[in-house]
Coordinates of C-alpha atoms in Angstrom, one line a residue:
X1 CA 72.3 102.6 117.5
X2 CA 69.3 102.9 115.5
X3 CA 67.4 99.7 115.6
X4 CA 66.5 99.7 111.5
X5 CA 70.4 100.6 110.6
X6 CA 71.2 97.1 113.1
X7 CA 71.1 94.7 110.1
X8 CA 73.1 96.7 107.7
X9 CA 75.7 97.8 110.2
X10 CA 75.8 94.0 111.4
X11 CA 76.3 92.6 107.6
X12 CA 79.3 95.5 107.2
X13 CA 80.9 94.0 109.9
X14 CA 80.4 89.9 109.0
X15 CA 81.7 91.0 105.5
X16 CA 84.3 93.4 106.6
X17 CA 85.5 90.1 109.3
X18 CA 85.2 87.7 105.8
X19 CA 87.3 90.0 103.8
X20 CA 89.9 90.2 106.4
X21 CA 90.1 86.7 107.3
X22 CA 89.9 85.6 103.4
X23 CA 92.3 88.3 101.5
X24 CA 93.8 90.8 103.8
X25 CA 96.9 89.0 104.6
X26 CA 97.5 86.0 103.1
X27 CA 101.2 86.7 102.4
X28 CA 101.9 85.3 106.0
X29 CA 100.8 81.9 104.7
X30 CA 104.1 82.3 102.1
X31 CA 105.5 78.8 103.8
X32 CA 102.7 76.9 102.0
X33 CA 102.6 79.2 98.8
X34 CA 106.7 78.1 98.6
X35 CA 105.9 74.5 99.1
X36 CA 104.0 74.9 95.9
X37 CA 106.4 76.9 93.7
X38 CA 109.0 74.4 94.7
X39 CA 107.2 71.6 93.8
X40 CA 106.3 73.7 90.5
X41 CA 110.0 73.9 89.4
X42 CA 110.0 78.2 90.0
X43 CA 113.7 79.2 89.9
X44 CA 115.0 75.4 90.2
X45 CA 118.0 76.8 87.9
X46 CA 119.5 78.5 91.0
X47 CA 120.0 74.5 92.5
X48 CA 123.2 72.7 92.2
X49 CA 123.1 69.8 89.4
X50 CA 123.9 67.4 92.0
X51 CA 121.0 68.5 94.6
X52 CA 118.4 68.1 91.6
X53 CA 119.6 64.9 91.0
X54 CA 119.7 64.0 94.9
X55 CA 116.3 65.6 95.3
X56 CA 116.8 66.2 98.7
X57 CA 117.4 69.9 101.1
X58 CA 121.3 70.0 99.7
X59 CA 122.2 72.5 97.6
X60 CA 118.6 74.6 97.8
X61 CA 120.5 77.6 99.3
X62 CA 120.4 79.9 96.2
X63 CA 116.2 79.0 95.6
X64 CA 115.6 79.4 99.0
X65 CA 117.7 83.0 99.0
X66 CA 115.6 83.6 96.1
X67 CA 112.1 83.0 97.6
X68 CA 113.7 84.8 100.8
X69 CA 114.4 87.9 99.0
X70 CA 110.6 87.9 97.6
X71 CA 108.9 87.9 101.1
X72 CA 111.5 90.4 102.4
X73 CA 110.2 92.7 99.8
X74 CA 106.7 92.0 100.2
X75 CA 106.7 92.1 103.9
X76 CA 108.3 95.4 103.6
X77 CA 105.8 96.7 101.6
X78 CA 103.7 95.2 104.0
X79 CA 104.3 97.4 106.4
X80 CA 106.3 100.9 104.5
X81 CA 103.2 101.2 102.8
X82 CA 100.4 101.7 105.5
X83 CA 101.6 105.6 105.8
X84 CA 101.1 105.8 102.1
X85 CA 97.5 103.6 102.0
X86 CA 96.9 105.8 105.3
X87 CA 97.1 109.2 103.2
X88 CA 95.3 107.7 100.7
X89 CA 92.5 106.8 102.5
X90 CA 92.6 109.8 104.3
X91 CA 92.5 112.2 101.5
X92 CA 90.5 110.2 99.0
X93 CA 88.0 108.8 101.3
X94 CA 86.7 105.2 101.3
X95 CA 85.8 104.3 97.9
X96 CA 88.8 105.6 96.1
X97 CA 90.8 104.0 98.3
X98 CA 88.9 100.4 98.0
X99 CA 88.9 100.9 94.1
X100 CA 92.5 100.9 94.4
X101 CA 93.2 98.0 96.3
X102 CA 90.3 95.7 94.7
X103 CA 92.7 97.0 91.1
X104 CA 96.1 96.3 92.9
X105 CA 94.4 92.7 93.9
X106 CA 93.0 91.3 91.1
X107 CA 96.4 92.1 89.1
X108 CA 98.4 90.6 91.5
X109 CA 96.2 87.2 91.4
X110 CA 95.9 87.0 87.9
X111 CA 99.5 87.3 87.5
X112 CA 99.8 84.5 89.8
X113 CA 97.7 82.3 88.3
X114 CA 99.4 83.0 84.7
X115 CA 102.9 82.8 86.0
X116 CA 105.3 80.1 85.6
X117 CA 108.7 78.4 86.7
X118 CA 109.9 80.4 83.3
X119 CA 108.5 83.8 84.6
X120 CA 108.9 83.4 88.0
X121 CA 110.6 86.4 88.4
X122 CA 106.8 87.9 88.4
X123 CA 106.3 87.1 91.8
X124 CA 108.6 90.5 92.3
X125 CA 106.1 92.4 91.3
X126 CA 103.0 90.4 92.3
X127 CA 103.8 90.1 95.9
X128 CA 104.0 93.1 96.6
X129 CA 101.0 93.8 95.0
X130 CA 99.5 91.7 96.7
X131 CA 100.6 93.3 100.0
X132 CA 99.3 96.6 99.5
X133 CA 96.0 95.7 98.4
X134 CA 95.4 93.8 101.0
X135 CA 96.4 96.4 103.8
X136 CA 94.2 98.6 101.7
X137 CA 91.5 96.3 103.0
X138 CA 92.1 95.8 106.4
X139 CA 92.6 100.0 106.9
X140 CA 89.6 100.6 104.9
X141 CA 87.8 98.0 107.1
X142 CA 88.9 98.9 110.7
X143 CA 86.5 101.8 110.4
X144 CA 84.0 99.7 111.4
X145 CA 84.1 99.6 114.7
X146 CA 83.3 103.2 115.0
X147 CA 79.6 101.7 114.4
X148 CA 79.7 99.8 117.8
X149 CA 80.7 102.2 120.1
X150 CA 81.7 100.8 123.2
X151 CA 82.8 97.9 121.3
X152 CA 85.0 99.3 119.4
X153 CA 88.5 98.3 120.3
X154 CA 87.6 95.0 120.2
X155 CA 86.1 94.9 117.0
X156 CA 89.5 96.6 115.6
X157 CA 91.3 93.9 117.3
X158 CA 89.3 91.0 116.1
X159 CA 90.1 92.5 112.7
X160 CA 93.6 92.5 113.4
X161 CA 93.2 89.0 114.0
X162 CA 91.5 88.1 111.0
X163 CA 94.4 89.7 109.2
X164 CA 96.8 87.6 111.1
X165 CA 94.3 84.3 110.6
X166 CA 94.4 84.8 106.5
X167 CA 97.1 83.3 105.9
X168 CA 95.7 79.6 106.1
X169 CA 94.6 80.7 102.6
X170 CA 97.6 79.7 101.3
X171 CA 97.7 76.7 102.7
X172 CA 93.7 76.0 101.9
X173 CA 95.8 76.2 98.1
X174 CA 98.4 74.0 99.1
X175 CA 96.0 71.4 99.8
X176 CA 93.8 72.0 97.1
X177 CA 96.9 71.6 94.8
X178 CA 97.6 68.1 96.6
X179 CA 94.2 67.1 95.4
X180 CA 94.7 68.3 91.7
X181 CA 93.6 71.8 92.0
X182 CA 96.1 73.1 89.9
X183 CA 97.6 77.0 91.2
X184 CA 95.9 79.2 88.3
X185 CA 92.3 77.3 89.2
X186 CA 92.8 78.7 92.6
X187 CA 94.4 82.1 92.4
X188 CA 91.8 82.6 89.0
X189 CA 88.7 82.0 91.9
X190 CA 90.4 84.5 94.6
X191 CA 90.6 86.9 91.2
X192 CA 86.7 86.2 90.4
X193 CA 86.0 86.6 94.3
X194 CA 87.2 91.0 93.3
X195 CA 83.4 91.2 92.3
X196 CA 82.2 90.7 95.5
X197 CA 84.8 93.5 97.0
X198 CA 83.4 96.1 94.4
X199 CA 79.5 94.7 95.4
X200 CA 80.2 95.5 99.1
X201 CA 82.5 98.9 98.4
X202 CA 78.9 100.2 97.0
X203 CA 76.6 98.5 99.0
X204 CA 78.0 98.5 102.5
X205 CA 81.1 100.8 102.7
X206 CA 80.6 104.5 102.8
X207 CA 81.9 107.2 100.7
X208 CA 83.7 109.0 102.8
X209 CA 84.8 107.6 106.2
X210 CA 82.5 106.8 109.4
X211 CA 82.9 109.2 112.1
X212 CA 84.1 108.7 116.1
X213 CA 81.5 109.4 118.1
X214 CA 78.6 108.7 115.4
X215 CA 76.6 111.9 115.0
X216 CA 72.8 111.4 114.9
X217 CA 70.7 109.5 112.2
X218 CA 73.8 108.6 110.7
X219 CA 73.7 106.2 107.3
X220 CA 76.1 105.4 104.5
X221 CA 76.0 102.8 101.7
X222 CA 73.7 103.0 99.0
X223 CA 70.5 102.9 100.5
X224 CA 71.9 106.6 102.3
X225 CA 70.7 109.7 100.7
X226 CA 73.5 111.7 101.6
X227 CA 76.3 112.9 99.3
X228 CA 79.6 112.8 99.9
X229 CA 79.5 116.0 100.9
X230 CA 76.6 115.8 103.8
X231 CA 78.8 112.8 104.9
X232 CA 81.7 115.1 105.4
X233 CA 79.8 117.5 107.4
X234 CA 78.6 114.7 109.3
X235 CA 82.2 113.8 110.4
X236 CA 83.2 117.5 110.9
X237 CA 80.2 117.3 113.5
X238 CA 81.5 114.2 114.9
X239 CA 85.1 115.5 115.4
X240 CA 83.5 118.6 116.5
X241 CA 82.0 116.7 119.4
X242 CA 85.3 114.2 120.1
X243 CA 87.1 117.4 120.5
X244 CA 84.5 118.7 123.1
X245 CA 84.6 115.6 124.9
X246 CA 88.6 115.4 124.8
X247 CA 89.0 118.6 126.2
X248 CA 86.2 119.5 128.4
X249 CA 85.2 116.7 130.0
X250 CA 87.7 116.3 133.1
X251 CA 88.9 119.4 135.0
X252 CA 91.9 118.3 135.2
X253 CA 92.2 117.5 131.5
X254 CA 90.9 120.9 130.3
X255 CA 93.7 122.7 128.3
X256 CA 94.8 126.3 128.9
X257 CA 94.4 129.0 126.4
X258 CA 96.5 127.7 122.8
X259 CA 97.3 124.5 124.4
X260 CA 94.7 122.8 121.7
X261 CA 96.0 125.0 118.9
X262 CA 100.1 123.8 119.9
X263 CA 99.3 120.4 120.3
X264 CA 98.0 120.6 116.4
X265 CA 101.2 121.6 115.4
X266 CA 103.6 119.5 117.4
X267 CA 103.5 115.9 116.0
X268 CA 107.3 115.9 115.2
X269 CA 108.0 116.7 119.0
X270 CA 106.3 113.4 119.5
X271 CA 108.0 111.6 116.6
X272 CA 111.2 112.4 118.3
X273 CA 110.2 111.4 121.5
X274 CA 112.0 108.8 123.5
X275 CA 108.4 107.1 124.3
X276 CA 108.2 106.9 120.7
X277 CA 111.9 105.6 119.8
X278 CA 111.6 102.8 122.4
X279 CA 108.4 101.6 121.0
X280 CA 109.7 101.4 117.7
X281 CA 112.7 99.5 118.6
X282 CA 110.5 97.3 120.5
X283 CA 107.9 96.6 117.7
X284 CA 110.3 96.6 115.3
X285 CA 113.4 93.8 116.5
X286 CA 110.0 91.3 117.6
X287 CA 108.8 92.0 114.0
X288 CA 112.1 91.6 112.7
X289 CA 112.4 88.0 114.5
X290 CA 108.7 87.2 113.1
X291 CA 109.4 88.1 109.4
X292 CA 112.4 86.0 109.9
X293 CA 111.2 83.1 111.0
X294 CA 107.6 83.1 108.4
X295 CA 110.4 83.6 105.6
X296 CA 112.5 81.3 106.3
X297 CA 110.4 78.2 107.7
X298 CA 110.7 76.3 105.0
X299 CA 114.1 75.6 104.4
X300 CA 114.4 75.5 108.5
X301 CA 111.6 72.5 108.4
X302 CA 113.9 70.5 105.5
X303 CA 117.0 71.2 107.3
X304 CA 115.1 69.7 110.2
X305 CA 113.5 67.0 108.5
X306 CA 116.5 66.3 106.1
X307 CA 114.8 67.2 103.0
X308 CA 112.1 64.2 103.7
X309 CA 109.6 66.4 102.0
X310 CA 106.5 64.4 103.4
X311 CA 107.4 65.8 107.3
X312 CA 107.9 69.1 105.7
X313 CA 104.7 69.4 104.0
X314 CA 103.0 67.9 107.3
X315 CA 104.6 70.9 109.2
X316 CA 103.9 73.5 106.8
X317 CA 99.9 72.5 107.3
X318 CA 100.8 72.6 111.3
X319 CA 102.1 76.1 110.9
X320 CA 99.2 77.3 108.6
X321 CA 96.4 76.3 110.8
X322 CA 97.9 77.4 114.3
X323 CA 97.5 81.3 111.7
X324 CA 94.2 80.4 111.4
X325 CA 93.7 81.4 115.0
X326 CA 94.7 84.3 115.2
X327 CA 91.6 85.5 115.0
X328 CA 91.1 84.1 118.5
X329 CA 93.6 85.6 120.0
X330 CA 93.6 88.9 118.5
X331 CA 90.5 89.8 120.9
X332 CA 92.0 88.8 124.2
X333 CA 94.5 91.2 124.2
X334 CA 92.2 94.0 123.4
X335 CA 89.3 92.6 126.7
X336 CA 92.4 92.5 128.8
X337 CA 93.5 96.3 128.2
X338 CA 90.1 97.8 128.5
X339 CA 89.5 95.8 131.3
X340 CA 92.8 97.1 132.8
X341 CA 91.8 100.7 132.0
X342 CA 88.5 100.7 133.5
X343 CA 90.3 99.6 136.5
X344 CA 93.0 102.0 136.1
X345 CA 90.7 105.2 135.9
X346 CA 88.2 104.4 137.9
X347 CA 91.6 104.3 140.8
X348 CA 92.2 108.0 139.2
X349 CA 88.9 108.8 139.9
X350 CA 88.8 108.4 143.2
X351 CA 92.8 109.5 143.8
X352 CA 92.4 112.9 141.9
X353 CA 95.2 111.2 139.3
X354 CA 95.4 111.9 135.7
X355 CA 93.0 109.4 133.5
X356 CA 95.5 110.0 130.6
X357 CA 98.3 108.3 132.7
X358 CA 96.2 105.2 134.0
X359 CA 95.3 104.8 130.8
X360 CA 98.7 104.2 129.8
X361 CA 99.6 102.2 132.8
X362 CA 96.5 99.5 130.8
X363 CA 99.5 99.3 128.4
X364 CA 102.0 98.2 130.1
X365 CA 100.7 94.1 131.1
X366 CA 100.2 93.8 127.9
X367 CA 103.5 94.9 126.4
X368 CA 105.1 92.8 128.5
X369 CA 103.0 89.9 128.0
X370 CA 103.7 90.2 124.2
X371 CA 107.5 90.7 124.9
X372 CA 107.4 87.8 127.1
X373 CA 105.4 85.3 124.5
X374 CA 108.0 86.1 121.8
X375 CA 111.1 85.2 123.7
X376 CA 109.4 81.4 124.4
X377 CA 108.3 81.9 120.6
X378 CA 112.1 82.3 119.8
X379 CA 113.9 79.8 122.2
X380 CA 111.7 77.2 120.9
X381 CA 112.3 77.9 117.9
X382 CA 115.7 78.0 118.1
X383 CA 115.8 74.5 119.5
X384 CA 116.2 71.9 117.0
X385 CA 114.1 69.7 117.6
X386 CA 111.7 69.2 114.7
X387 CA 108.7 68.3 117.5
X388 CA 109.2 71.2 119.2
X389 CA 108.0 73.3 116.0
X390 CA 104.6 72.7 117.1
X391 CA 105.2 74.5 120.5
X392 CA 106.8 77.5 118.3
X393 CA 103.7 78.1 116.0
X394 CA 101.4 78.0 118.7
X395 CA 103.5 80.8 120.7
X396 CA 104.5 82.1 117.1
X397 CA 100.6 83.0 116.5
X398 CA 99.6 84.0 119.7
X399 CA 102.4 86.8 119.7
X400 CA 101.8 88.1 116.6
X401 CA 98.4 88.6 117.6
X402 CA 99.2 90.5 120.5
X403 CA 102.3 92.5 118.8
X404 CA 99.8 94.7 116.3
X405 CA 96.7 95.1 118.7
X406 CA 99.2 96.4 121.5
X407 CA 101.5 98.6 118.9
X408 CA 98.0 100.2 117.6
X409 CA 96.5 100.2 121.9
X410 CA 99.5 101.7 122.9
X411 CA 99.5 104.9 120.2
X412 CA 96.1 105.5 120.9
X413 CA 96.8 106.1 124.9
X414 CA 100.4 107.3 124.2
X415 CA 99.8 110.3 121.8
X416 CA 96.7 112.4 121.0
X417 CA 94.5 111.1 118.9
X418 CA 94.9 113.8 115.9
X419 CA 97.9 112.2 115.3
X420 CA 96.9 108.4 115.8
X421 CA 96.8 108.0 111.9
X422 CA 100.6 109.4 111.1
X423 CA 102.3 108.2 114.1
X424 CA 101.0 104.4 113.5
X425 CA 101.6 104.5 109.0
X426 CA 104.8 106.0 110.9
X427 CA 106.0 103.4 113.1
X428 CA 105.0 101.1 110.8
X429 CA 107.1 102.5 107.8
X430 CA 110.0 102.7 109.9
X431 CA 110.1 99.3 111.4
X432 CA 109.6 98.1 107.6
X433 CA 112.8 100.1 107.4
X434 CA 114.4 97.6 110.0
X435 CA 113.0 94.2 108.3
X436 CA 114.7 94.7 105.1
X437 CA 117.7 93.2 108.0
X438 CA 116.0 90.3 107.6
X439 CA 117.7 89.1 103.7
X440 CA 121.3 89.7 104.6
X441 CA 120.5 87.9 108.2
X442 CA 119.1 85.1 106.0
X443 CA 122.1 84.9 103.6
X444 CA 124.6 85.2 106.9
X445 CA 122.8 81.8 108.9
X446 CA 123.1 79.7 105.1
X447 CA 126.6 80.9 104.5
X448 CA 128.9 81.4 107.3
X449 CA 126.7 80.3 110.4
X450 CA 125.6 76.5 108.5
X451 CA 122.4 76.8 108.7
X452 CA 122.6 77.2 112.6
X453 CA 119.0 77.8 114.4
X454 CA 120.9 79.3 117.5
X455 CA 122.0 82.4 115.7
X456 CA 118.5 83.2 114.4
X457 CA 118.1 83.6 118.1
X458 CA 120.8 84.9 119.9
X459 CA 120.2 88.8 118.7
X460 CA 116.6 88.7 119.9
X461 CA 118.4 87.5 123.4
X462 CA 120.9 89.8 123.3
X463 CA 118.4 93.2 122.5
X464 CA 116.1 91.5 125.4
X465 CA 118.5 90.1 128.1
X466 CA 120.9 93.8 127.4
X467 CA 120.1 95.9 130.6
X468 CA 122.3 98.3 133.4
X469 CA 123.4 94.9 135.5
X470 CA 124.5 92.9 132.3
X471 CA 127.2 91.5 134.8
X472 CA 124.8 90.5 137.6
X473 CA 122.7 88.7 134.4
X474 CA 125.7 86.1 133.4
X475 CA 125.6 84.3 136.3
X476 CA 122.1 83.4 136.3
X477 CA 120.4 80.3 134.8
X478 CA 119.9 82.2 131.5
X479 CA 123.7 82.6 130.4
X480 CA 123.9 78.3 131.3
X481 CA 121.1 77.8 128.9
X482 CA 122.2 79.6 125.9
X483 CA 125.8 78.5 126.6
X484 CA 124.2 74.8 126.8
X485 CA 122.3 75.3 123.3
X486 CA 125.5 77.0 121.8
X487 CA 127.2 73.7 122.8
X488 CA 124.4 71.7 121.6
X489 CA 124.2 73.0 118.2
X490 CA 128.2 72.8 117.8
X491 CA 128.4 69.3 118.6
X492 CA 125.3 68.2 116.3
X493 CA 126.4 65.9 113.2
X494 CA 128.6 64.0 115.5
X495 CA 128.4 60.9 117.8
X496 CA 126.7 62.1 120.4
X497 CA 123.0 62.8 120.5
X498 CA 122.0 65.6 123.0
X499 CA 118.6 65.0 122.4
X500 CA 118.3 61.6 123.2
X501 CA 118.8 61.9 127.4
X502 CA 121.3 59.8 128.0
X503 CA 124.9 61.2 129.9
X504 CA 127.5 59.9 127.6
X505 CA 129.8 58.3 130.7
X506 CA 131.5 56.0 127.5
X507 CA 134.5 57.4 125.8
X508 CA 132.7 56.4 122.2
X509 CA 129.5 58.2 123.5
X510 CA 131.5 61.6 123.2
X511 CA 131.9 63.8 120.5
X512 CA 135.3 65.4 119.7
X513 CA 133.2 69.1 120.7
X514 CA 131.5 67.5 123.5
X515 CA 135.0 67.4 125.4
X516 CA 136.1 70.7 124.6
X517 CA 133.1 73.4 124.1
X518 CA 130.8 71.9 127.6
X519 CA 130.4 74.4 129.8
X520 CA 131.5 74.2 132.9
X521 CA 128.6 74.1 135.5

């Protein structure tokens, strides 16, 4: 690293971390953005008269379908749209590609800020606006780490963090609006904040994209003299020389004659590989579950706080700050694969082994640490107990940190990287595919299931506990539990309290469901 380029490669990546932290992905804070359209009227038509009389959780079904429905859609852009933003920023370089999301920002805030419980219907259109622009950031950003070298996974995955950590900006709103800061005096600042994006897209962005490895003397911003198209040849030189290092570095990595040239042209022979379909049935039913759960926390806190909205404003900030650090966590995951692949090839090394396959053996603790965190994450949360919640954020955050930095770890080592860029806007379209499950899921707990926590998580438990001895697994410890909190949330609303630890030996202790649906042990 060239010791004059330090400072301005060091304030790229302090304003590239602020950026991601304060805009990227604040749709994730939606719980505290709803607490604040709710108590600004939006679509308070779709109540029942008597629940706006009662002011209480009854009767909020059809607002809270409503607000549902809006983060399904966003959150599906969220995600269908990387492969898109990916082209984009692959064929129009850097600049365009900031341009466009600093455009699709700034119109998505100011709509905010204008809107009201009469035009409401906005947030249709302004959420997903929202979305876009800010992936457009966070892909536009994670180039970065190609500055740092050796560093550079873990700078991508403190990024990925700092996505996860933005959205406490909602709730930095919510607060602000408990104070008297109205919504439009907020969301008018974040719109204001859209000349410090263009500032740094001139100033310390490049043109076109920063290469992997970095060729010599390399600059960008607007203190480099090179054009866009000396940049270019700069990262032709720098693929020129990954290639090189890819192919002829290990004998036993060295490819035979048109090997190179068929690898180029198979990317659908990976797409359709059963590596591939696993991992996207793995990323995609834990993202399901998370979407789920963000979309739907707030009318689970005032069904668990019987509309008392005090407790559900309390655990709305809870939830908001745990998001906060994300950023954290994000990194952890990253030290503890590269740390894991050092180890890994270094044992090829000396074996003779391939390095590509101890590489991908890095992958696997952390895979099944992540699957691991989202299963307490969702038996927690699926316990209802309103103190519990705070054990579900914390596990909630955690795994979502680890979920993205492992999906984007594990197609790096998985697949060549030529085809890094398609396979992940891929995976990522296609499990936004699978979240659109998450409205008609929604609309199925608050009609026919009541409402009931258990069946948000009994398909996560089914797609995780499903295996080849699915007999062997129902008479372990695991099929008494979720028979137990089946039970449990059957027999709440009547006499008997499961919660409160004491065995009902008294006939009036027992409920008419306590005699018929407890499992015998």
């Amino acid at each position: 690293m060239q010791g004059q380029s330090l400072p301005l490669r060091v304030a790229t990546l302090l304003t590239g971390l602020l950026e991601c932290l304060g805009f990227a992905g604040v749709l994730f804070g939606w719980a505290s953005l709803v607490f604040v359209f709710k108590t600004e009227h939006f679509f308070e038509e779709l109540r029942e008269p008597n629940a706006r009389l009662m002011g209480n959780a009854t009767g909020l079904d059809a607002q809270d379908e409503r607000f549902s429905l809006i983060f399904t859609l966003a959150s599906f852009m969220n995600n269908f749209m990387t492969f898109p933003a990916g082209y984009i920023f692959d064929r129009f370089k850097t600049t365009v590609a900031r341009l466009i999301a600093i455009f699709l920002y700034t119109s998505a805030t100011l709509t905010i800020a204008f809107i009201s419980a009469d035009s409401a219907v906005l947030l249709f259109l302004a959420m997903p606006m929202l979305t876009v622009g800010g992936i457009l950031f966070l892909i536009t950003n994670l180039q970065i780490g190609n500055l740092f070298g050796k560093h550079r996974s873990t700078i991508i995955t403190m990024y990925n963090g700092a996505f996860d950590s933005s959205s406490a900006v909602f709730l930095i709103i919510k607060l602000l609006y408990e104070q008297g800061i109205s919504l439009r005096a907020s969301f008018i600042f974040i719109s204001v904040c859209s000349a410090w994006h263009v500032g740094r897209t001139f100033l310390l962005m490049p043109r076109g994209h920063i290469p992997y490895p970095l060729p010599p003397n390399y600059s960008y911003g607007l203190c480099s003299g090179d054009g866009p198209r000396e940049e270019e040849k700069k990262t032709a030189e720098s693929q020129k020389l990954e290639l090189s290092e890819k192919f002829l570095s290990p004998k036993e990595e060295i490819p035979r004659p048109g090997q190179q040239q068929q690898e180029a042209r198979s990317l659908w022979s990976y797409v359709f590989s059963r590596r591939f379909a696993w991992h996207l049935v793995w990323l995609s039913v834990i993202q399901l579950w998370h979407y789920l759960f963000i979309g739907t926390l707030n009318s689970l806190l005032s069904n668990l706080a019987s509309g008392d909205r005090v407790l559900v404003s309390t655990y709305t900030n809870a939830f908001a700050i745990t998001q906060f650090f994300g950023v954290l966590c994000a990194p952890w995951n990253g030290l503890l694969m590269d740390r894991l692949k050092c180890k890994y090839q270094e044992e090829a090394r000396r074996t003779g082994s391939s390095a590509s396959a101890a590489a991908l053996r890095s992958t696997v603790p952390s895979l099944v640490l992540t699957s691991v965190l989202c299963l307490g994450f969702a038996l927690c949360a699926s316990i209802p107990v309103l103190p519990l919640q705070y054990a579900t954020f914390t596990l909630q955050v955690i795994n979502r940190s680890f979920l993205y930095g492992g999906n984007a770890a594990f197609l790096t080592l998985a697949f060549p990287s030529e085809h890094f860029g398609k396979l992940f806007g891929l995976v990522m379209a296609l499990s936004a595919v699978v979240s659109l499950l998450q409205f008609p899921i929604f609309t199925l707990i608050k009609g026919p299931l009541q409402s009931d926590p258990f069946y948000d998580f009994a398909p996560y438990l089914a797609q995780n506990g499903g295996s080849r001895n699915t007999e062997c697994k129902r008479e372990t410890g695991t099929s008494l539990v979720v028979q137990w909190l089946k039970s449990t949330c059957q027999c709440r609303g009547h006499g008997f309290d499961p919660w409160s630890g004491k065995i009902p030996h008294a006939v009036e202790q027992l409920s008419p469901c306590a005699t018929t649906t407890e499992p015998a042990l």
